[in-house]
Coordinates of N, CA and C in Angstrom, one line a residue:
M1435 N -64.2 3.0 -199.9 CA -63.6 2.6 -199.3 C -63.3 3.0 -197.6
G1436 N -62.4 4.0 -197.7 CA -61.4 4.2 -196.8 C -62.1 5.0 -195.7
I1437 N -63.0 5.6 -195.8 CA -63.6 6.2 -194.6 C -64.6 5.1 -194.3
M1438 N -65.4 4.4 -194.7 CA -66.1 3.5 -194.1 C -65.4 2.2 -193.3
S1439 N -64.2 1.9 -193.9 CA -63.2 0.9 -193.2 C -62.7 1.3 -191.8
K1440 N -62.6 2.7 -192.0 CA -61.9 3.7 -191.0 C -62.8 3.8 -189.7
R1441 N -64.1 3.6 -190.2 CA -65.2 3.7 -189.1 C -65.8 2.5 -188.7
G1442 N -65.6 1.2 -189.5 CA -65.9 -0.1 -188.8 C -64.5 -0.3 -187.8
T1443 N -63.3 0.2 -188.1 CA -62.0 -0.4 -187.2 C -62.5 0.4 -186.3
E1444 N -63.0 1.9 -186.2 CA -63.2 2.8 -184.8 C -64.2 2.0 -183.7
V1445 N -65.3 1.5 -184.7 CA -66.3 0.6 -183.7 C -65.9 -0.8 -183.0
L1446 N -65.1 -1.1 -184.0 CA -64.6 -2.4 -183.2 C -63.6 -2.1 -182.2
V1447 N -62.7 -1.1 -182.0 CA -62.2 -0.9 -181.0 C -62.6 -0.4 -179.6
G1448 N -63.6 0.4 -180.2 CA -64.8 1.0 -178.9 C -65.1 -0.3 -178.1
L1449 N -66.1 -1.1 -179.0 CA -66.5 -2.3 -178.4 C -65.6 -2.8 -177.5
F1450 N -64.2 -3.3 -178.1 CA -63.3 -4.0 -177.5 C -62.9 -3.2 -175.9
V1451 N -62.7 -1.7 -176.3 CA -62.5 -1.2 -174.9 C -63.7 -1.5 -173.7
L1452 N -64.6 -1.2 -174.3 CA -66.2 -1.4 -173.5 C -66.1 -2.9 -172.8
L1453 N -65.6 -4.1 -173.6 CA -65.7 -4.9 -173.3 C -64.3 -5.2 -172.0
G1454 N -63.3 -4.7 -172.3 CA -62.3 -5.0 -171.1 C -63.0 -4.2 -170.1
I1455 N -63.6 -2.6 -170.1 CA -63.9 -1.7 -168.8 C -64.8 -2.9 -167.9
A1456 N -65.4 -3.7 -169.0 CA -66.8 -4.6 -168.1 C -66.0 -5.7 -167.4
A1457 N -64.9 -6.1 -168.1 CA -64.4 -7.5 -167.4 C -63.5 -7.1 -166.3
L1458 N -62.8 -5.8 -165.9 CA -62.3 -4.8 -165.3 C -63.6 -4.9 -163.8
V1459 N -64.6 -4.1 -164.0 CA -65.8 -4.4 -162.9 C -65.8 -5.6 -162.5
F1460 N -65.8 -6.7 -163.5 CA -66.5 -7.4 -162.8 C -65.3 -8.3 -162.0
L1461 N -64.2 -8.3 -162.4 CA -63.0 -8.4 -161.6 C -62.7 -7.9 -160.1
A1462 N -63.0 -6.5 -160.1 CA -63.3 -5.6 -158.8 C -64.0 -6.0 -157.9
L1463 N -65.4 -6.4 -158.7 CA -66.4 -6.9 -157.6 C -66.3 -8.2 -156.9
R1464 N -65.4 -8.9 -157.9 CA -65.0 -10.4 -157.2 C -64.0 -10.3 -156.1
A1465 N -63.2 -9.2 -156.4 CA -62.0 -8.8 -155.8 C -62.7 -8.8 -154.4
A1466 N -63.3 -7.7 -154.4 CA -64.0 -6.9 -153.0 C -65.2 -7.5 -152.3
N1467 N -65.2 -8.9 -152.6 CA -66.2 -9.9 -152.1 C -67.8 -9.5 -152.1
L1468 N -68.1 -8.5 -153.3 CA -69.2 -7.6 -153.3 C -70.5 -8.7 -154.3
S1469 N -69.8 -9.8 -154.8 CA -70.4 -10.4 -155.6 C -71.4 -11.6 -154.9
S1470 N -71.1 -11.7 -153.8 CA -71.8 -12.7 -153.3 C -72.7 -12.5 -152.0
F1471 N -73.8 -12.9 -151.2 CA -74.5 -12.6 -150.3 C -75.2 -11.4 -150.6
N1472 N -75.7 -11.0 -151.8 CA -76.4 -9.6 -152.3 C -77.7 -9.8 -152.2
G1473 N -78.3 -10.3 -151.0 CA -80.1 -9.7 -150.8 C -80.7 -11.5 -150.3
A1474 N -79.2 -12.2 -150.3 CA -79.8 -13.7 -149.8 C -80.8 -13.4 -148.5
D1475 N -81.4 -14.8 -148.3 CA -81.9 -14.2 -146.6 C -80.8 -14.7 -145.5
T1476 N -80.8 -13.9 -144.8 CA -79.5 -13.9 -144.2 C -80.4 -13.9 -142.3
Y1477 N -79.6 -14.0 -141.6 CA -79.7 -13.5 -140.2 C -78.6 -12.7 -139.2
T1478 N -78.9 -12.1 -138.4 CA -77.9 -11.1 -137.8 C -77.5 -12.1 -136.4
L1479 N -75.7 -12.1 -136.3 CA -75.4 -12.5 -135.0 C -74.3 -11.6 -134.8
T1480 N -74.0 -11.2 -133.2 CA -72.8 -10.3 -133.0 C -72.1 -11.1 -132.2
A1481 N -71.0 -10.5 -132.4 CA -69.9 -11.3 -131.8 C -69.0 -10.0 -130.9
K1482 N -68.1 -10.1 -130.1 CA -67.8 -9.2 -128.8 C -66.4 -9.5 -128.7
F1483 N -65.2 -8.6 -129.5 CA -63.6 -9.2 -129.6 C -62.9 -8.4 -128.7
D1484 N -62.0 -9.0 -127.9 CA -60.6 -7.7 -127.1 C -60.1 -7.1 -128.5
N1485 N -59.8 -8.0 -129.2 CA -59.1 -7.1 -130.7 C -59.8 -7.5 -131.8
I1486 N -59.9 -6.9 -132.8 CA -60.5 -7.3 -134.1 C -59.2 -7.2 -135.1
G1487 N -58.3 -6.9 -134.3 CA -57.1 -6.6 -135.9 C -57.6 -5.9 -137.0
G1488 N -57.0 -6.8 -137.9 CA -57.1 -6.0 -139.4 C -58.8 -6.8 -140.0
L1489 N -59.6 -7.1 -139.1 CA -61.0 -7.4 -140.0 C -61.5 -6.5 -140.4
K1490 N -62.3 -6.2 -141.8 CA -63.1 -5.4 -142.5 C -63.9 -5.5 -142.4
V1491 N -65.1 -4.9 -142.7 CA -66.3 -4.9 -143.2 C -66.4 -5.5 -144.7
R1492 N -67.4 -6.4 -144.6 CA -67.5 -7.6 -146.2 C -66.3 -8.8 -146.0
S1493 N -65.6 -8.7 -144.6 CA -64.7 -9.8 -144.4 C -65.7 -11.1 -144.6
P1494 N -65.3 -12.2 -144.9 CA -65.8 -13.3 -145.4 C -66.1 -14.3 -143.3
V1495 N -67.5 -14.6 -143.2 CA -67.6 -15.8 -142.1 C -67.4 -16.7 -142.6
R1496 N -66.3 -17.9 -142.1 CA -66.6 -19.2 -142.5 C -66.7 -20.3 -141.6
S1497 N -67.1 -21.2 -142.0 CA -67.5 -22.2 -140.9 C -66.9 -23.8 -141.6
A1498 N -66.0 -24.3 -141.2 CA -65.4 -25.5 -141.7 C -64.7 -24.9 -143.3
G1499 N -64.1 -24.2 -143.4 CA -63.5 -23.5 -144.4 C -64.5 -22.9 -145.3
V1500 N -65.8 -23.1 -145.0 CA -66.9 -22.6 -146.2 C -67.4 -21.3 -145.8
T1501 N -67.7 -20.4 -147.2 CA -68.0 -19.2 -146.4 C -69.7 -19.3 -146.2
V1502 N -70.5 -18.7 -144.9 CA -71.5 -19.0 -144.7 C -72.1 -17.8 -144.3
G1503 N -71.7 -16.7 -144.2 CA -71.7 -15.1 -144.1 C -70.6 -14.3 -144.4
R1504 N -71.1 -12.9 -143.5 CA -70.2 -11.3 -144.1 C -70.4 -10.8 -143.0
V1505 N -69.0 -10.2 -142.8 CA -68.9 -8.8 -141.6 C -70.1 -7.8 -142.1
T1506 N -70.5 -7.0 -141.4 CA -71.7 -6.2 -141.6 C -71.6 -4.9 -141.1
S1507 N -70.8 -4.8 -140.5 CA -70.3 -4.0 -139.5 C -69.4 -4.0 -138.0
I1508 N -68.6 -3.1 -137.8 CA -67.7 -3.0 -137.0 C -67.6 -1.9 -136.1
T1509 N -68.0 -1.8 -134.7 CA -68.1 -0.8 -134.1 C -67.5 -1.3 -132.8
L1510 N -67.1 -0.2 -131.8 CA -66.7 0.1 -130.4 C -67.7 0.3 -129.2
D1511 N -67.6 -0.9 -128.8 CA -68.5 -1.0 -127.5 C -68.1 -0.1 -126.3
P1512 N -68.8 1.1 -126.0 CA -68.3 2.3 -125.1 C -68.5 1.8 -123.7
K1513 N -68.9 0.8 -123.3 CA -69.4 0.4 -121.7 C -67.7 -0.6 -121.6
S1514 N -67.7 -1.6 -122.7 CA -66.5 -2.5 -122.4 C -65.5 -2.3 -123.0
Y1515 N -65.6 -1.3 -123.8 CA -64.4 -1.1 -125.1 C -63.7 -2.2 -125.5
Q1516 N -64.8 -2.9 -125.9 CA -64.5 -4.3 -127.3 C -65.1 -4.0 -128.5
G1517 N -64.4 -4.5 -129.5 CA -64.7 -4.6 -130.7 C -66.1 -5.4 -131.0
V1518 N -66.7 -5.0 -131.6 CA -68.5 -5.4 -132.1 C -68.5 -5.2 -133.3
A1519 N -68.5 -7.1 -133.7 CA -68.8 -7.0 -135.0 C -70.0 -7.7 -135.2
R1520 N -71.1 -7.3 -136.2 CA -72.5 -7.8 -136.5 C -72.0 -8.9 -137.8
L1521 N -72.8 -10.0 -137.9 CA -72.7 -10.7 -138.9 C -74.1 -11.2 -139.8
D1522 N -74.0 -11.2 -140.2 CA -75.3 -11.4 -141.5 C -74.9 -13.2 -141.8
I1523 N -75.5 -14.2 -141.5 CA -75.4 -15.3 -141.7 C -76.8 -15.8 -142.6
D1524 N -76.2 -16.6 -143.6 CA -77.1 -17.4 -144.4 C -78.0 -18.2 -143.4
K1525 N -79.3 -18.0 -144.4 CA -80.7 -19.0 -143.1 C -80.6 -20.2 -143.0
S1526 N -80.0 -20.6 -144.0 CA -79.9 -22.0 -144.6 C -79.2 -22.6 -143.4
V1527 N -78.0 -22.1 -143.0 CA -76.9 -22.3 -141.9 C -77.5 -22.0 -140.9
Q1528 N -77.9 -22.6 -139.8 CA -78.3 -22.5 -138.2 C -77.1 -23.2 -137.4
F1529 N -76.5 -22.5 -136.2 CA -75.3 -22.5 -135.7 C -76.2 -22.9 -134.0
P1530 N -75.5 -23.6 -133.4 CA -75.9 -24.2 -131.7 C -75.4 -22.8 -131.0
T1531 N -76.2 -22.8 -130.0 CA -75.9 -21.3 -129.3 C -74.6 -21.3 -127.8
D1532 N -74.1 -22.7 -128.7 CA -72.2 -22.5 -127.5 C -71.4 -22.6 -129.0
S1533 N -72.0 -22.4 -129.8 CA -70.9 -22.4 -131.3 C -69.8 -20.9 -130.5
S1534 N -68.2 -21.3 -131.2 CA -67.8 -20.1 -131.0 C -67.0 -19.6 -132.0
A1535 N -66.9 -18.4 -131.6 CA -66.0 -17.6 -133.1 C -64.5 -17.0 -132.8
R1536 N -63.9 -17.1 -134.2 CA -62.4 -16.6 -133.8 C -62.0 -16.2 -134.8
I1537 N -61.0 -14.9 -134.8 CA -60.4 -13.9 -136.1 C -59.4 -14.6 -136.3
L1538 N -59.6 -15.3 -137.9 CA -58.5 -15.9 -138.5 C -57.7 -15.5 -139.2
T1539 N -56.6 -15.7 -140.2 CA -56.2 -15.0 -141.0 C -55.9 -16.7 -142.2
S1540 N -56.3 -16.0 -143.4 CA -55.8 -16.5 -144.6 C -54.1 -16.4 -144.7
G1541 N -53.5 -17.9 -144.4 CA -52.4 -17.6 -144.8 C -51.2 -17.0 -143.6
L1542 N -50.1 -16.9 -144.2 CA -49.4 -16.3 -142.9 C -49.4 -14.4 -142.9
L1543 N -49.8 -13.7 -144.1 CA -49.9 -12.4 -144.1 C -51.5 -12.2 -144.8
G1544 N -52.1 -13.2 -145.1 CA -53.8 -12.6 -145.7 C -54.3 -11.9 -144.9
D1545 N -56.0 -12.1 -145.9 CA -57.0 -11.0 -145.1 C -57.6 -11.5 -143.9
Q1546 N -58.1 -11.1 -142.7 CA -58.8 -12.1 -141.8 C -60.1 -11.9 -141.9
Y1547 N -60.5 -13.2 -141.1 CA -61.8 -13.5 -141.3 C -62.2 -13.9 -140.0
I1548 N -63.6 -14.3 -140.0 CA -64.1 -15.1 -138.4 C -65.0 -16.2 -139.0
G1549 N -63.7 -16.9 -138.1 CA -64.5 -18.8 -138.3 C -65.2 -19.1 -137.0
L1550 N -66.6 -19.9 -137.4 CA -67.3 -20.0 -136.3 C -67.1 -21.6 -136.4
E1551 N -67.2 -22.2 -135.1 CA -67.0 -23.5 -135.0 C -68.0 -23.6 -134.2
A1552 N -69.2 -24.7 -134.9 CA -70.6 -25.1 -134.4 C -69.7 -25.8 -133.3
G1553 N -71.1 -25.7 -132.0 CA -71.2 -26.3 -130.2 C -72.0 -27.3 -130.6
G1554 N -72.2 -28.1 -129.5 CA -73.1 -29.2 -129.4 C -74.5 -29.3 -129.0
E1555 N -74.8 -28.1 -128.3 CA -76.3 -27.4 -127.8 C -77.2 -27.7 -129.1
E1556 N -78.2 -28.3 -128.6 CA -79.7 -28.4 -129.4 C -80.2 -27.1 -129.8
K1557 N -80.1 -26.4 -129.0 CA -80.8 -24.5 -129.3 C -79.9 -24.0 -130.3
M1558 N -80.8 -23.4 -131.6 CA -79.5 -22.7 -132.0 C -79.8 -21.4 -132.0
F1559 N -78.7 -20.6 -132.6 CA -78.9 -19.0 -132.4 C -80.2 -18.7 -132.8
A1560 N -81.1 -17.1 -132.2 CA -81.9 -16.8 -132.9 C -81.3 -15.5 -133.4
P1561 N -82.2 -15.0 -134.6 CA -81.6 -13.6 -135.2 C -81.6 -12.2 -134.0
G1562 N -79.7 -11.9 -134.1 CA -80.2 -10.6 -133.1 C -79.1 -11.6 -131.9
D1563 N -78.9 -12.4 -131.5 CA -78.3 -13.4 -130.9 C -76.4 -12.8 -130.4
T1564 N -76.1 -12.8 -129.4 CA -74.6 -12.7 -129.6 C -73.6 -14.1 -129.1
I1565 N -72.5 -14.1 -130.0 CA -71.8 -15.4 -129.5 C -70.8 -14.9 -128.5
K1566 N -71.6 -16.1 -127.4 CA -71.0 -15.6 -126.1 C -69.1 -16.0 -126.1
S1567 N -68.9 -17.3 -126.7 CA -67.4 -17.5 -127.0 C -66.6 -17.2 -128.5
T1568 N -65.7 -16.0 -127.9 CA -64.9 -15.1 -128.9 C -63.7 -15.7 -128.5
Q1569 N -62.7 -15.8 -129.9 CA -61.6 -15.5 -130.0 C -60.8 -14.3 -130.5
S1570 N -59.9 -13.4 -129.8 CA -59.8 -12.5 -130.6 C -58.3 -12.4 -131.8
A1571 N -58.2 -11.6 -132.4 CA -57.4 -11.6 -133.4 C -55.9 -11.9 -133.1
V1572 N -55.0 -12.8 -133.5 CA -53.5 -12.4 -133.6 C -52.8 -11.6 -134.0
V1573 N -52.4 -10.6 -133.4 CA -51.6 -9.4 -134.2 C -50.0 -9.9 -134.5
L1574 N -50.0 -10.0 -135.5 CA -48.4 -10.5 -135.8 C -47.2 -9.9 -134.9
E1575 N -47.3 -8.7 -135.1 CA -46.3 -7.5 -134.5 C -46.5 -8.1 -132.9
S1576 N -47.5 -8.1 -132.3 CA -47.2 -8.3 -131.1 C -46.4 -9.0 -130.7
L1577 N -47.0 -10.8 -131.6 CA -46.2 -12.0 -131.3 C -44.6 -11.6 -131.4
I1578 N -44.4 -10.9 -132.5 CA -42.9 -10.2 -132.9 C -41.9 -9.3 -131.6
S1579 N -42.6 -8.8 -131.0 CA -42.1 -7.8 -130.4 C -41.7 -8.6 -128.7
Q1580 N -43.0 -9.2 -128.7 CA -43.1 -10.3 -127.2 C -41.8 -11.3 -127.3
F1581 N -41.4 -11.9 -128.2 CA -40.2 -12.4 -128.8 C -39.3 -12.0 -128.8
L1582 N -39.0 -11.0 -129.5 CA -38.0 -10.3 -129.6 C -37.7 -9.4 -127.6
F1583 N -38.6 -9.3 -127.0 CA -38.6 -9.3 -125.8 C -38.2 -10.3 -124.9
N1584 N -38.6 -11.5 -125.2 CA -38.0 -12.6 -124.2 C -36.3 -13.1 -124.7
K1585 N -36.5 -12.7 -125.9 CA -35.1 -13.1 -126.3 C -33.6 -12.2 -125.6
A1586 N -34.3 -10.6 -125.7 CA -33.3 -10.2 -125.1 C -33.2 -10.0 -123.4
A1587 N -34.5 -10.5 -122.9 CA -34.5 -10.7 -121.8 C -33.5 -11.9 -121.2
D1588 N -33.5 -13.1 -121.7 CA -32.3 -14.1 -121.4 C -31.4 -13.9 -121.8
A1589 N -31.3 -13.5 -123.1 CA -29.5 -12.5 -123.4 C -28.9 -11.6 -122.3
G1590 N -29.8 -11.0 -122.0 CA -29.1 -9.8 -121.1 C -29.0 -10.7 -119.4
G1591 N -29.9 -11.7 -119.2 CA -30.0 -12.0 -117.7 C -28.4 -12.6 -117.3
P1592 N -28.1 -12.6 -115.9 CA -26.8 -13.5 -115.8 C -26.3 -14.9 -116.1
A1593 N -25.4 -15.3 -116.2 CA -25.0 -16.5 -116.5 C -25.4 -17.3 -115.5
T1594 N -25.8 -18.8 -115.8 CA -26.1 -19.4 -114.9 C -25.5 -20.4 -114.2
P1595 N -25.5 -20.4 -112.8 CA -24.4 -20.9 -111.9 C -23.8 -22.0 -112.2
A1596 N -24.6 -22.9 -112.9 CA -23.9 -24.4 -113.1 C -22.9 -24.2 -114.1
A1597 N -22.9 -23.4 -114.9 CA -21.8 -23.0 -116.4 C -20.9 -22.3 -115.3
A1598 N -20.9 -21.7 -114.5 CA -20.1 -20.8 -113.5 C -19.0 -21.9 -112.7
A1599 N -19.5 -22.9 -112.2 CA -19.1 -23.7 -111.1 C -18.9 -25.0 -111.7
A1600 N -18.6 -25.3 -113.1 CA -18.3 -26.8 -113.7 C -17.1 -26.5 -113.6
P1601 N -16.5 -27.7 -113.3 CA -14.8 -28.3 -113.4 C -14.5 -28.1 -114.7
A1602 N -13.2 -27.6 -114.6 CA -12.5 -27.7 -115.6 C -12.4 -28.8 -116.7
P1603 N -12.4 -29.5 -117.9 CA -12.3 -30.7 -118.2 C -11.4 -31.7 -117.8
S1604 N -10.7 -32.9 -117.6 CA -9.8 -33.7 -117.0 C -8.7 -33.4 -117.6
G1605 N -8.7 -33.3 -119.1 CA -7.6 -33.8 -119.5 C -6.9 -32.4 -120.1
A1606 N -7.5 -31.2 -119.5 CA -6.9 -29.8 -119.3 C -5.7 -30.0 -119.1
K1607 N -4.8 -28.9 -120.0 CA -3.5 -28.6 -119.5 C -3.0 -27.3 -118.2
K1608 N -2.5 -27.5 -117.6 CA -2.0 -26.4 -116.7 C -1.1 -25.5 -116.7

């Protein structure tokens, strides 16, 4: 009884460990956004940005908060020195040619994604088209340094003439 019972326990522990590893692989794929848009019918659009920021390959492309595609590649245009993002968009979703693309952030310090805002044109993008209206990523470090620079400039400036020329309060003792 001792040998069979020990063997059965080892098999159950082994199955439990394999189930745990499978669950971890599933969670890793979900966290890396690899589980969606894996072979669905898509078409490619291109968008050029002055600053890509923290955008990554496989970042979502969203419209009205709904994921409609993924970023498939990010390169640098050698002529304009702009970041070029290639987007795979679900074929069931068509966008007008005057639509705009912005790099946005999920939450205050979250991951970045591309937000597509549909335009009003009747003509729709064809596969391979370029989105003309784009807005680059807002880089938090640049905003903070600009804010601090402006505060330092304000603090280091001369006193305002109005404050220096103001008369003493009427009830002041001499």
